[in-house]
Short mmCIF file of C-alpha atoms in Angstrom, two decimals:
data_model
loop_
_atom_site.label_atom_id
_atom_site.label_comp_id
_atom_site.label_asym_id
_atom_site.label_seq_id
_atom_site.Cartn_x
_atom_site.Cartn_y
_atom_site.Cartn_z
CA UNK R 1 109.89 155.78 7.30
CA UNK R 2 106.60 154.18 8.38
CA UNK R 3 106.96 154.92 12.38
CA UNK R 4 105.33 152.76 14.32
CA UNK R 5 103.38 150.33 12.07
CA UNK R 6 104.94 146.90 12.98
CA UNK R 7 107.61 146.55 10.46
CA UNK R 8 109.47 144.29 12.42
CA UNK R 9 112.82 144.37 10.76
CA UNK R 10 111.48 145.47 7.18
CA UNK R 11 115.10 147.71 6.63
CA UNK R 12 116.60 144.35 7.14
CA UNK R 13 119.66 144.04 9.45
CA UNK R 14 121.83 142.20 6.30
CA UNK R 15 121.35 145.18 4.13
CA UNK R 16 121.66 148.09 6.47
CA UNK R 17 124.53 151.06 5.49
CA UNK R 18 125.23 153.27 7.84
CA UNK R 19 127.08 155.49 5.15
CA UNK R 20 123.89 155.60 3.15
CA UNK R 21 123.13 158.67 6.02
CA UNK R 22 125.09 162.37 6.72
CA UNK R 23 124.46 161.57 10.46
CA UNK R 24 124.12 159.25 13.60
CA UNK R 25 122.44 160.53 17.30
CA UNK R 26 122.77 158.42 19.93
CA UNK R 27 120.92 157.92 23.29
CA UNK R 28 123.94 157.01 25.78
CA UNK R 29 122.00 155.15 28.20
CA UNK R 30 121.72 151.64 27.02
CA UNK R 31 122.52 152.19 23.69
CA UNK R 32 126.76 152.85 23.84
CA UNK R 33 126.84 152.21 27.59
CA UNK R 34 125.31 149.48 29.87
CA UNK R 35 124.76 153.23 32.33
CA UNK R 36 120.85 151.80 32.36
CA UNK R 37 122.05 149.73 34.82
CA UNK R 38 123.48 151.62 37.09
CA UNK R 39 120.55 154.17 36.96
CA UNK R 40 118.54 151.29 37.73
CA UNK R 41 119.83 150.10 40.96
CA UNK R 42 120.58 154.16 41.89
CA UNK R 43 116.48 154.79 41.23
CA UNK R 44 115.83 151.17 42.94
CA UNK R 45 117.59 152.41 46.11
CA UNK R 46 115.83 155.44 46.01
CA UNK R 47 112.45 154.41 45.62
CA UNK R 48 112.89 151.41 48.27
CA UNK R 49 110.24 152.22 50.12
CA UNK R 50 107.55 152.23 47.30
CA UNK R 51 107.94 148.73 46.54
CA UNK R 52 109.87 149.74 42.83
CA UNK R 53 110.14 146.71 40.73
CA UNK R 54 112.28 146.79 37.28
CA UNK R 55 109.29 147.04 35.04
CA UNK R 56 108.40 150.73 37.12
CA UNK R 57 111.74 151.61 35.24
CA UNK R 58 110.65 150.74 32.08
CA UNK R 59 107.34 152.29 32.21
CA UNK R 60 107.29 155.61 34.01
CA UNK R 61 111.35 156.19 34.11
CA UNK R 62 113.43 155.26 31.29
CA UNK R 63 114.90 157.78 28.74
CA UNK R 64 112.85 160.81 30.93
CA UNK R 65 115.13 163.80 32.43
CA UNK R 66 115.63 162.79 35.95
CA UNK R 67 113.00 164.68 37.09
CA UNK R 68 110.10 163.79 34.94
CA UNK R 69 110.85 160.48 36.04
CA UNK R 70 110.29 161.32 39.72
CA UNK R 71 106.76 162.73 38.39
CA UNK R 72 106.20 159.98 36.52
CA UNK R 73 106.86 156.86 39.25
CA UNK R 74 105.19 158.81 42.32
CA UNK R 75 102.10 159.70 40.13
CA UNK R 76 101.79 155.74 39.56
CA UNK R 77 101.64 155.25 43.02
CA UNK R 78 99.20 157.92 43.63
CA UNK R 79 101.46 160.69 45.51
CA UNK R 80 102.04 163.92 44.68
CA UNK R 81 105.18 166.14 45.95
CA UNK R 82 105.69 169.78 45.44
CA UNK R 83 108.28 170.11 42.71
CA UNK R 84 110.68 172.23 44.62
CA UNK R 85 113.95 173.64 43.14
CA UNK R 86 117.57 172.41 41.40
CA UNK R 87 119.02 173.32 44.33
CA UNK R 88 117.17 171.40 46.94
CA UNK R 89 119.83 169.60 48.96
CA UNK R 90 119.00 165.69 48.15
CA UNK R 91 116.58 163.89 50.30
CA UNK R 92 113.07 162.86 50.19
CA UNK R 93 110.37 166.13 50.61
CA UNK R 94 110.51 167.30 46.81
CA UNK R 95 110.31 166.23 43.61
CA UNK R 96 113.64 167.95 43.15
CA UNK R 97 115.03 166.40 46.44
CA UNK R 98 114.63 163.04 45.15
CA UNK R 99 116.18 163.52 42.05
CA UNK R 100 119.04 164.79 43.10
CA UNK R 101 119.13 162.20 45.47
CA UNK R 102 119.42 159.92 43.25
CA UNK R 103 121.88 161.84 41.38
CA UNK R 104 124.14 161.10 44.59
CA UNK R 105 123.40 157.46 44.22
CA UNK R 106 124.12 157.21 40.58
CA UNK R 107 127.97 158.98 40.91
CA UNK R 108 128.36 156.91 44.24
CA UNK R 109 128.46 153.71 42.30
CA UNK R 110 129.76 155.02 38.62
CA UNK R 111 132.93 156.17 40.50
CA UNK R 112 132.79 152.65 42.74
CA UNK R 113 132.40 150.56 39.48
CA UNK R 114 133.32 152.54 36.74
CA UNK R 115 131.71 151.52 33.26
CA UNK R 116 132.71 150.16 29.75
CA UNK R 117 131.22 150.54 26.27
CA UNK R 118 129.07 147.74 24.94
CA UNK R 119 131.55 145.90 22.92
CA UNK R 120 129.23 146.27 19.60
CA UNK R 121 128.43 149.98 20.38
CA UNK R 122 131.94 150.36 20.12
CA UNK R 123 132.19 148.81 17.25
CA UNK R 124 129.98 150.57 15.36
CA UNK R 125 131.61 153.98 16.68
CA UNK R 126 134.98 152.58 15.18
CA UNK R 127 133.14 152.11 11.57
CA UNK R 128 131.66 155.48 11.47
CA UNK R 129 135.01 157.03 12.05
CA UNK R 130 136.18 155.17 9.07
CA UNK R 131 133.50 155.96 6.68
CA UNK R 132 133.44 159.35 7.81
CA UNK R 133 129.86 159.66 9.39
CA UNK R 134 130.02 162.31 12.57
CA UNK R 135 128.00 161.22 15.52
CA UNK R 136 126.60 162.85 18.41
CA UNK R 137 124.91 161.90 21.58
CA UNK R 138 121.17 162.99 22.79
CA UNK R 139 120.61 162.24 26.36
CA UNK R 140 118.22 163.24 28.84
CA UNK R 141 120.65 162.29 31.35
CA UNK R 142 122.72 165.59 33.36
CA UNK R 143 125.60 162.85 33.83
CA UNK R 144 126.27 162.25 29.79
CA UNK R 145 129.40 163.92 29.93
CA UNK R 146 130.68 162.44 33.60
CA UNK R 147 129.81 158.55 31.81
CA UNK R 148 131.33 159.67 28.32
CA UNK R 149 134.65 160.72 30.83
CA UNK R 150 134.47 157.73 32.28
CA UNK R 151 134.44 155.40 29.70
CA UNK R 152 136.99 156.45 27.45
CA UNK R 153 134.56 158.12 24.94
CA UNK R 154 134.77 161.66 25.20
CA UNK R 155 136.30 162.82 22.41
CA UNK R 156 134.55 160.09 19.82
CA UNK R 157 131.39 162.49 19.67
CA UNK R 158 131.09 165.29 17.84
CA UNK R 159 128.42 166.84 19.45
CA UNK R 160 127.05 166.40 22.76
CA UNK R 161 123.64 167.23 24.14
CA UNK R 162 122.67 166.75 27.35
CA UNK R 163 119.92 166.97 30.12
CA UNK R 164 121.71 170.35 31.39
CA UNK R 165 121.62 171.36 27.61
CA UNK R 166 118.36 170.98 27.69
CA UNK R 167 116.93 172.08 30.35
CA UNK R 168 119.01 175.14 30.05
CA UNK R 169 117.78 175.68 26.54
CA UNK R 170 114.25 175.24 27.60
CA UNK R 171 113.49 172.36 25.57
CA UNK R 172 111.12 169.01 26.72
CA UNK R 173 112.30 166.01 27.27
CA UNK R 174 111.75 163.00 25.29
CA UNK R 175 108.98 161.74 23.72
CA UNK R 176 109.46 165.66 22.84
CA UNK R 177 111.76 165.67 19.52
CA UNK R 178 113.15 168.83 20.29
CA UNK R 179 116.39 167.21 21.65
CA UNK R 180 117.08 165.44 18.48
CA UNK R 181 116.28 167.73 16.14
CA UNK R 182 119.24 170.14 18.38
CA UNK R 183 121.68 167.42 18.06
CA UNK R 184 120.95 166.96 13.78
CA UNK R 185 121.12 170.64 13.99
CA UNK R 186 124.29 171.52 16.07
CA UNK R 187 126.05 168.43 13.86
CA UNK R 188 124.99 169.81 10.45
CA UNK R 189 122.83 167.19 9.16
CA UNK R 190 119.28 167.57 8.16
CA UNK R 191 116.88 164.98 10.22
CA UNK R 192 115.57 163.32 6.99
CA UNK R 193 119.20 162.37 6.79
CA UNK R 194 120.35 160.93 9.81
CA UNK R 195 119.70 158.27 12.06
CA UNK R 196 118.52 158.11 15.68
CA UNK R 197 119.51 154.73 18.04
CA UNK R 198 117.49 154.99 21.05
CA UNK R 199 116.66 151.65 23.52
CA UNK R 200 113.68 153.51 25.22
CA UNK R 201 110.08 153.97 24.19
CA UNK R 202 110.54 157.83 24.64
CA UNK R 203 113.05 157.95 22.53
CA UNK R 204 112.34 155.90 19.69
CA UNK R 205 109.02 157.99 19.59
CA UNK R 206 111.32 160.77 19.53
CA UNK R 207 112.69 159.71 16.80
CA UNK R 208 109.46 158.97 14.66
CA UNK R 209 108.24 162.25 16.02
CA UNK R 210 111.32 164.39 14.61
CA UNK R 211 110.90 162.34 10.91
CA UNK R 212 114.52 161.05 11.19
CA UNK R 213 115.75 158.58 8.22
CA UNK R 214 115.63 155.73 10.51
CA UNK R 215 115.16 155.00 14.18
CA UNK R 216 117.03 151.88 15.44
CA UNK R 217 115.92 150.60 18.31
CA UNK R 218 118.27 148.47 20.80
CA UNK R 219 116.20 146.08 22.41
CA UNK R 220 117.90 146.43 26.22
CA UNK R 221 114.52 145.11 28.10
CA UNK R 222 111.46 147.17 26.58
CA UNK R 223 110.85 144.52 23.65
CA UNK R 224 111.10 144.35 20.26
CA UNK R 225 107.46 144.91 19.68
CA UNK R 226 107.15 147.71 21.82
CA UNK R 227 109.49 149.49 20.13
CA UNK R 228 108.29 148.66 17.09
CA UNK R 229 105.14 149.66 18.46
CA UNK R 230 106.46 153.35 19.65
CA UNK R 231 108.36 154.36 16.41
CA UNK R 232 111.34 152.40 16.16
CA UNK R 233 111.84 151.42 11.99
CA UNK R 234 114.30 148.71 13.16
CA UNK R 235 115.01 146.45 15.99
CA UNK R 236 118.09 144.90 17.49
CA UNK R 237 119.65 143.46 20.47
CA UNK R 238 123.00 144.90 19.81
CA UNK R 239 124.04 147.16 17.29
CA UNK R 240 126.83 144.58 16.39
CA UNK R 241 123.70 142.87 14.12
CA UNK R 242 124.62 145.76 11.95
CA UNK R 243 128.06 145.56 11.06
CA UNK R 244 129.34 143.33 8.75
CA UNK R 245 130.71 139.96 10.03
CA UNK R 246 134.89 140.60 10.58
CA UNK R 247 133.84 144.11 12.21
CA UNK R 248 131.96 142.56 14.83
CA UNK R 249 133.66 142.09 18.44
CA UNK R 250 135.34 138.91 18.43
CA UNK R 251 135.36 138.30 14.56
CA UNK R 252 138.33 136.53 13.75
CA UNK R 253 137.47 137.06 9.92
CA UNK R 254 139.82 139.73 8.06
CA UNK R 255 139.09 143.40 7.28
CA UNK R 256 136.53 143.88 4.52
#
């Protein structure tokens, strides 16, 4: 597809097939669960001090591994921390303190609060199981599997990769397409094939970087033209805008 060069829509939501592709990756963040938010308020308490607003998650956090993201916000504000190790206890003198800091925070309130599907994410999952199209999930995030436990979604993925996958494999993060392309592989599909749904501007560009089929991108807060902008071949603000009418949540029309 033409990454990146403002075709706002030009797949067309009313035509779209998700059977005309071997293969679906999607980011979990945002995309099947509303996790962003929680990761939100956990990196909001944790970066208190630094007056964080929402748009610092947007631009120097969202869809990074946990640590790039510390990198990423205290370079904006002009600090610099040693990176320390994995196993720094959490707290506040290393990079890797504060991440797994806010590691703490994140479990503290996903096992307070629990979390649900979006109702149209789960949707869609339902229609690829009928048509036969295997799906897998590419997340930066170490808690994939913990928020896939959670909410009820374990075993709907074929494949999971996550940030320990990664980082145990080596690989970089997104805007890196090396993630990706591991999912397509480990779920037998060939990228030119398959689709990526990402809601972050790292990972749409992931997408367009790895030359997938299509990247959908689910328009959670960065904007339909950034996305656009970063790689994205398609824009929603749920995936329900892809399904036909009686498959969407709270269709009271028939089954096709």
């Amino acid at each position: 597809m033409n990454h990146g060069a403002g075709n706002d829509n030009a797949i067309g939501t009313s035509t779209f097939n998700w059977a005309d592709h071997d293969g679906v990756l999607f980011d979990l963040d945002g995309v099947i669960t509303p996790t962003a938010e929680i990761h939100e308020r956990a990196w909001a308490e944790l970066f208190a001090a630094y007056d964080y607003t929402a748009d610092d998650y947007l631009r120097h956090i969202d869809g990074k591994p946990r640590y790039d993201g510390v990198r990423s916000f205290l370079l904006s504000r002009g600090i610099t921390l040693p990176d320390g190790t994995v196993d720094d206890l959490p707290g506040t003198s290393t990079v890797s303190a504060l991440g797994n800091r806010k590691n703490v925070l994140f479990n503290e309130i996903l096992d307070r609060e629990g979390i649900a599907p979006f109702p149209g994410s789960a949707a869609t999952l339902d229609l690829l199981e009928r048509i036969g199209v295997p799906a897998a999930i590419v997340s930066s995030s170490k808690n994939a599997r913990t928020v896939l436990e959670a909410s009820g979604l374990s075993d709907r993925f074929d494949v999971v990769v996550d940030g320990i996958e990664v980082a145990g494999r080596g690989l970089p993060g997104k805007p890196a397409p090396d993630a990706y392309l591991l999912g397509a592989e480990l779920l037998g599909v060939d990228a030119s094939r398959t689709i990526v749904v990402e809601d972050a501007v790292s990972g749409v560009a992931a997408g367009a970087a790895g030359h997938f089929a299509v990247v959908i991108g689910v328009d959670r807060g960065a904007g339909h033209d950034t996305l656009l902008a970063h790689g994205a071949d398609l824009v929603v603000d749920d995936l329900a805008e892809l399904l036909p009418d009686s498959l969407r949540p709270g269709s009271s029309a028939g089954s096709p």
